[in-house]
XYZ file of C-alpha atoms in Angstrom:
201
model
C -115.598 -6.001 -25.867
C -114.401 -2.459 -25.147
C -117.850 -1.506 -23.925
C -117.798 -4.347 -21.428
C -114.274 -3.531 -20.288
C -115.179 0.118 -19.698
C -118.643 -0.685 -18.328
C -120.348 1.213 -21.151
C -123.721 -0.205 -22.080
C -124.297 1.604 -25.402
C -121.669 2.005 -28.094
C -122.396 3.981 -31.270
C -120.159 3.856 -34.316
C -120.545 4.845 -37.915
C -119.131 5.632 -41.336
C -120.085 8.134 -43.992
C -119.904 8.575 -47.722
C -120.589 11.527 -49.968
C -122.593 11.508 -53.196
C -122.447 14.860 -54.972
C -123.633 17.357 -52.321
C -125.361 14.834 -50.056
C -123.751 12.947 -47.172
C -124.986 9.521 -46.072
C -124.185 8.294 -42.568
C -124.364 4.594 -41.690
C -124.705 3.939 -37.953
C -124.590 0.893 -35.697
C -125.723 0.903 -32.075
C -124.450 -1.852 -29.783
C -126.200 -2.663 -26.506
C -123.986 -4.756 -24.242
C -127.015 -6.119 -22.399
C -128.199 -7.630 -25.691
C -124.981 -8.272 -27.669
C -126.684 -10.345 -30.367
C -129.209 -7.663 -31.268
C -128.319 -5.669 -34.383
C -129.361 -2.002 -34.678
C -128.225 -0.210 -37.827
C -129.453 2.525 -40.151
C -128.335 4.789 -43.000
C -129.411 8.428 -42.708
C -128.947 11.284 -45.198
C -127.270 14.395 -43.804
C -128.262 17.653 -45.505
C -126.383 20.627 -44.082
C -128.489 23.108 -46.072
C -131.392 22.523 -43.659
C -129.081 22.775 -40.627
C -128.951 18.985 -40.076
C -132.410 19.054 -38.486
C -133.786 16.301 -40.732
C -130.785 14.119 -39.909
C -131.330 14.497 -36.175
C -135.063 13.827 -36.428
C -134.400 10.565 -38.271
C -131.607 9.695 -35.830
C -133.834 10.284 -32.789
C -136.686 8.291 -34.338
C -134.246 5.420 -34.873
C -133.018 5.661 -31.274
C -136.622 5.329 -30.141
C -136.968 2.077 -32.096
C -133.787 0.934 -30.323
C -135.478 1.521 -26.968
C -133.938 4.937 -26.253
C -136.754 7.500 -26.613
C -136.453 11.155 -25.623
C -139.163 13.142 -23.888
C -140.805 15.938 -25.874
C -138.974 18.490 -23.750
C -135.590 16.895 -24.342
C -136.352 16.357 -28.028
C -136.833 20.096 -28.553
C -133.416 20.794 -27.033
C -131.464 18.674 -29.491
C -132.827 19.982 -32.784
C -131.328 23.464 -32.740
C -130.387 24.836 -36.206
C -126.766 23.734 -36.644
C -125.602 26.226 -39.276
C -122.725 24.361 -40.859
C -121.732 23.885 -44.495
C -120.220 20.707 -45.914
C -116.820 22.430 -46.056
C -117.204 23.568 -42.462
C -118.023 20.005 -41.467
C -114.964 18.698 -43.312
C -112.651 21.243 -41.662
C -114.192 20.454 -38.259
C -113.368 16.784 -38.824
C -109.743 17.703 -39.553
C -109.664 19.850 -36.419
C -110.965 17.027 -34.243
C -108.568 14.508 -35.750
C -105.626 16.792 -34.984
C -106.935 17.578 -31.491
C -107.206 13.887 -30.612
C -103.676 13.295 -31.881
C -102.541 15.663 -29.110
C -103.305 12.926 -26.625
C -100.816 10.541 -28.193
C -98.172 12.639 -29.949
C -95.139 14.186 -28.256
C -95.484 17.199 -30.612
C -98.047 18.632 -28.224
C -97.812 22.382 -28.954
C -97.449 21.940 -32.712
C -100.540 19.750 -32.909
C -102.529 22.179 -30.781
C -101.679 25.097 -33.083
C -102.564 23.004 -36.111
C -105.915 21.973 -34.624
C -106.797 25.605 -33.825
C -105.942 26.535 -37.423
C -108.413 23.880 -38.628
C -111.086 25.179 -36.251
C -110.512 28.687 -37.610
C -110.843 27.413 -41.185
C -114.092 25.716 -40.213
C -115.384 28.976 -38.729
C -114.602 30.902 -41.915
C -116.996 28.491 -43.646
C -119.556 28.276 -40.832
C -119.246 31.194 -38.392
C -122.631 30.475 -36.765
C -122.000 26.816 -36.001
C -122.606 25.885 -32.372
C -120.589 22.672 -32.708
C -117.457 24.344 -34.053
C -117.354 26.973 -31.302
C -118.093 24.331 -28.648
C -115.425 21.890 -29.802
C -112.865 24.657 -30.312
C -113.515 25.588 -26.690
C -112.675 22.041 -25.614
C -109.433 22.151 -27.640
C -108.407 25.269 -25.710
C -109.584 23.726 -22.444
C -107.475 20.630 -23.042
C -104.434 22.881 -23.324
C -105.395 24.797 -20.141
C -106.065 28.042 -22.022
C -109.204 28.727 -19.997
C -109.600 32.344 -21.103
C -109.868 31.434 -24.795
C -111.899 28.332 -23.980
C -114.455 30.456 -22.129
C -114.714 32.821 -25.085
C -115.464 29.928 -27.453
C -117.955 28.339 -25.052
C -119.732 31.668 -24.527
C -120.188 32.136 -28.279
C -121.476 28.556 -28.523
C -124.058 29.168 -25.773
C -125.218 32.339 -27.528
C -125.889 30.202 -30.616
C -127.576 27.391 -28.660
C -128.690 28.125 -25.097
C -129.250 24.402 -24.462
C -125.783 23.419 -25.639
C -124.820 20.940 -22.953
C -121.209 20.631 -24.086
C -120.570 24.368 -23.925
C -122.372 24.774 -20.584
C -120.286 21.956 -19.150
C -117.132 23.510 -20.581
C -117.889 26.847 -18.936
C -118.538 25.129 -15.615
C -115.162 23.353 -15.730
C -113.281 26.478 -16.826
C -114.662 28.358 -13.841
C -113.796 25.458 -11.543
C -110.167 25.561 -12.673
C -110.001 29.360 -12.462
C -111.410 29.195 -8.906
C -114.574 31.183 -9.649
C -116.958 29.216 -7.467
C -119.952 31.486 -8.044
C -119.756 31.172 -11.830
C -119.012 27.439 -11.632
C -122.201 26.891 -9.631
C -124.182 29.097 -12.041
C -123.251 26.910 -15.002
C -123.603 23.683 -13.033
C -127.223 24.709 -12.411
C -127.721 25.679 -16.065
C -126.374 22.282 -17.097
C -128.731 20.562 -14.632
C -131.704 22.457 -16.105
C -130.892 21.190 -19.596
C -130.591 17.624 -18.280
C -133.746 17.925 -16.148
C -131.739 17.183 -13.016
C -132.198 18.656 -9.562
C -130.169 21.688 -8.493
C -129.274 19.889 -5.271
C -127.663 17.053 -7.208
C -125.834 19.487 -9.495
C -124.087 21.336 -6.674
Protein backbone atom coordinates (compact mmCIF):
# COMPACT_ATOMS: atom_id res chain seq x y z
CA UNK A 1 0.00 0.00 0.00
CA UNK A 2 2.77 2.44 0.94
CA UNK A 3 4.66 1.56 -2.21
CA UNK A 4 1.64 2.44 -4.32
CA UNK A 5 1.02 5.66 -2.42
CA UNK A 6 4.63 6.77 -2.89
CA UNK A 7 4.88 5.40 -6.44
CA UNK A 8 7.64 2.97 -5.45
CA UNK A 9 7.62 -0.21 -7.47
CA UNK A 10 9.98 -2.35 -5.35
CA UNK A 11 9.84 -2.57 -1.58
CA UNK A 12 12.39 -4.63 0.36
CA UNK A 13 11.95 -5.53 4.01
CA UNK A 14 13.52 -8.02 6.32
CA UNK A 15 14.27 -9.37 9.78
CA UNK A 16 17.30 -11.02 11.29
CA UNK A 17 18.20 -13.46 14.01
CA UNK A 18 21.50 -14.50 15.51
CA UNK A 19 22.64 -18.04 16.25
CA UNK A 20 25.96 -18.11 18.09
CA UNK A 21 28.30 -16.06 15.85
CA UNK A 22 26.22 -16.32 12.67
CA UNK A 23 23.50 -13.91 11.57
CA UNK A 24 20.58 -15.02 9.39
CA UNK A 25 18.66 -12.42 7.40
CA UNK A 26 15.16 -13.14 6.09
CA UNK A 27 14.12 -10.87 3.21
CA UNK A 28 10.92 -10.20 1.28
CA UNK A 29 10.79 -8.26 -1.98
CA UNK A 30 7.47 -6.77 -3.05
CA UNK A 31 6.84 -5.73 -6.66
CA UNK A 32 3.80 -3.47 -6.93
CA UNK A 33 3.31 -4.43 -10.57
CA UNK A 34 2.80 -8.03 -9.44
CA UNK A 35 1.38 -7.73 -5.89
CA UNK A 36 0.44 -11.41 -5.63
CA UNK A 37 3.93 -12.68 -6.40
CA UNK A 38 5.93 -13.72 -3.34
CA UNK A 39 9.73 -13.32 -3.30
CA UNK A 40 11.46 -14.30 -0.07
CA UNK A 41 14.76 -15.80 1.06
CA UNK A 42 16.89 -16.42 4.15
CA UNK A 43 20.60 -15.63 3.76
CA UNK A 44 23.45 -16.18 6.24
CA UNK A 45 25.56 -13.11 7.00
CA UNK A 46 29.17 -13.84 7.96
CA UNK A 47 31.07 -10.67 8.82
CA UNK A 48 34.39 -12.54 9.05
CA UNK A 49 34.49 -12.75 5.24
CA UNK A 50 33.49 -9.08 4.89
CA UNK A 51 29.85 -9.88 4.00
CA UNK A 52 30.87 -10.80 0.45
CA UNK A 53 29.12 -14.18 0.54
CA UNK A 54 25.94 -12.51 1.79
CA UNK A 55 25.93 -10.02 -1.06
CA UNK A 56 26.63 -12.68 -3.68
CA UNK A 57 23.65 -14.71 -2.48
CA UNK A 58 21.52 -11.56 -2.26
CA UNK A 59 22.39 -10.51 -5.83
CA UNK A 60 21.75 -14.02 -7.15
CA UNK A 61 18.32 -13.90 -5.49
CA UNK A 62 17.60 -10.48 -7.01
CA UNK A 63 18.37 -11.95 -10.42
CA UNK A 64 15.75 -14.67 -9.86
CA UNK A 65 13.34 -11.86 -8.96
CA UNK A 66 13.98 -10.26 -12.35
CA UNK A 67 16.51 -7.66 -11.18
CA UNK A 68 19.91 -8.75 -12.55
CA UNK A 69 23.05 -6.62 -12.42
CA UNK A 70 25.57 -6.33 -15.22
CA UNK A 71 29.02 -7.81 -14.61
CA UNK A 72 30.45 -4.31 -14.32
CA UNK A 73 27.89 -3.23 -11.74
CA UNK A 74 28.19 -6.54 -9.89
CA UNK A 75 31.90 -5.95 -9.28
CA UNK A 76 31.15 -2.55 -7.74
CA UNK A 77 28.87 -3.86 -5.01
CA UNK A 78 31.04 -6.62 -3.55
CA UNK A 79 33.75 -4.51 -1.95
CA UNK A 80 35.20 -5.98 1.29
CA UNK A 81 33.00 -4.48 4.02
CA UNK A 82 35.29 -4.84 7.03
CA UNK A 83 32.81 -4.87 9.87
CA UNK A 84 32.55 -7.06 12.97
CA UNK A 85 29.29 -8.25 14.51
CA UNK A 86 29.74 -5.71 17.32
CA UNK A 87 30.41 -2.97 14.80
CA UNK A 88 27.24 -3.94 12.97
CA UNK A 89 25.24 -3.87 16.20
CA UNK A 90 26.57 -0.42 17.16
CA UNK A 91 25.87 0.84 13.62
CA UNK A 92 22.26 -0.31 14.01
CA UNK A 93 21.97 1.66 17.26
CA UNK A 94 23.48 4.69 15.54
CA UNK A 95 20.99 4.53 12.68
CA UNK A 96 18.05 4.03 15.02
CA UNK A 97 19.04 7.14 16.98
CA UNK A 98 19.71 9.13 13.81
CA UNK A 99 16.25 8.36 12.43
CA UNK A 100 14.68 9.37 15.73
CA UNK A 101 16.08 12.86 15.05
CA UNK A 102 13.44 13.27 12.38
CA UNK A 103 10.60 12.83 14.85
CA UNK A 104 11.89 13.87 18.28
CA UNK A 105 12.04 17.44 19.56
CA UNK A 106 15.29 16.55 21.39
CA UNK A 107 17.16 17.21 18.16
CA UNK A 108 20.66 18.10 19.42
CA UNK A 109 20.67 15.45 22.15
CA UNK A 110 19.74 12.70 19.71
CA UNK A 111 22.36 13.86 17.23
CA UNK A 112 25.11 13.70 19.87
CA UNK A 113 23.92 10.27 20.94
CA UNK A 114 23.90 8.97 17.36
CA UNK A 115 27.45 10.24 16.77
CA UNK A 116 28.55 8.47 19.97
CA UNK A 117 27.11 5.22 18.58
CA UNK A 118 28.89 5.76 15.26
CA UNK A 119 32.14 6.31 17.15
CA UNK A 120 31.60 3.10 19.13
CA UNK A 121 31.00 1.26 15.86
CA UNK A 122 34.25 2.65 14.45
CA UNK A 123 36.23 1.48 17.47
CA UNK A 124 35.07 -2.03 16.54
CA UNK A 125 35.34 -1.62 12.76
CA UNK A 126 37.59 1.32 11.80
CA UNK A 127 37.85 0.20 8.15
CA UNK A 128 34.12 -0.10 7.50
CA UNK A 129 32.94 1.84 4.46
CA UNK A 130 29.31 1.73 5.63
CA UNK A 131 29.98 3.22 9.06
CA UNK A 132 31.98 6.15 7.69
CA UNK A 133 29.40 6.73 4.94
CA UNK A 134 26.39 6.68 7.25
CA UNK A 135 28.15 8.80 9.88
CA UNK A 136 28.70 11.33 7.11
CA UNK A 137 24.97 11.42 6.42
CA UNK A 138 24.25 11.95 10.14
CA UNK A 139 26.51 15.02 10.07
CA UNK A 140 25.00 16.14 6.77
CA UNK A 141 21.49 15.94 8.19
CA UNK A 142 22.58 18.33 10.93
CA UNK A 143 24.22 20.70 8.40
CA UNK A 144 27.73 20.03 9.71
CA UNK A 145 29.15 19.83 6.19
CA UNK A 146 32.81 20.01 7.23
CA UNK A 147 32.59 16.88 9.39
CA UNK A 148 30.30 15.19 6.88
CA UNK A 149 32.88 15.70 4.13
CA UNK A 150 35.59 14.21 6.32
CA UNK A 151 33.51 11.07 6.92
CA UNK A 152 32.54 10.76 3.25
CA UNK A 153 36.16 11.19 2.15
CA UNK A 154 37.30 8.37 4.43
CA UNK A 155 34.46 6.21 3.10
CA UNK A 156 35.52 6.84 -0.52
CA UNK A 157 39.11 5.94 0.34
CA UNK A 158 37.81 2.59 1.61
CA UNK A 159 35.50 2.03 -1.38
CA UNK A 160 36.04 4.18 -4.47
CA UNK A 161 32.69 3.04 -5.90
CA UNK A 162 30.76 3.95 -2.77
CA UNK A 163 27.73 5.64 -4.29
CA UNK A 164 26.37 6.89 -0.98
CA UNK A 165 29.59 8.66 -0.03
CA UNK A 166 30.10 10.12 -3.52
CA UNK A 167 26.56 11.46 -3.44
CA UNK A 168 27.13 12.86 0.05
CA UNK A 169 30.24 14.72 -1.08
CA UNK A 170 28.39 16.14 -4.06
CA UNK A 171 25.59 17.50 -1.84
CA UNK A 172 28.01 18.90 0.75
CA UNK A 173 29.79 20.85 -1.96
CA UNK A 174 26.46 22.06 -3.35
CA UNK A 175 25.48 23.47 0.04
CA UNK A 176 28.91 25.00 0.62
CA UNK A 177 28.72 26.66 -2.82
CA UNK A 178 31.76 24.89 -4.28
CA UNK A 179 30.44 24.36 -7.78
CA UNK A 180 33.66 22.90 -9.18
CA UNK A 181 33.86 20.18 -6.53
CA UNK A 182 30.11 19.51 -6.73
CA UNK A 183 30.40 18.85 -10.46
CA UNK A 184 33.48 16.66 -9.90
CA UNK A 185 31.57 14.34 -7.58
CA UNK A 186 28.41 14.46 -9.68
CA UNK A 187 30.52 13.07 -12.54
CA UNK A 188 32.12 10.46 -10.28
CA UNK A 189 28.66 9.38 -9.15
CA UNK A 190 27.51 9.16 -12.79
CA UNK A 191 30.51 6.94 -13.63
CA UNK A 192 29.56 4.48 -10.89
CA UNK A 193 25.96 4.41 -12.13
CA UNK A 194 27.01 4.14 -15.79
CA UNK A 195 25.18 7.37 -16.59
CA UNK A 196 26.19 10.08 -19.02
CA UNK A 197 28.15 13.10 -17.79
CA UNK A 198 25.70 15.36 -19.62
CA UNK A 199 22.80 13.98 -17.60
CA UNK A 200 24.77 14.25 -14.35
CA UNK A 201 25.47 17.97 -14.71
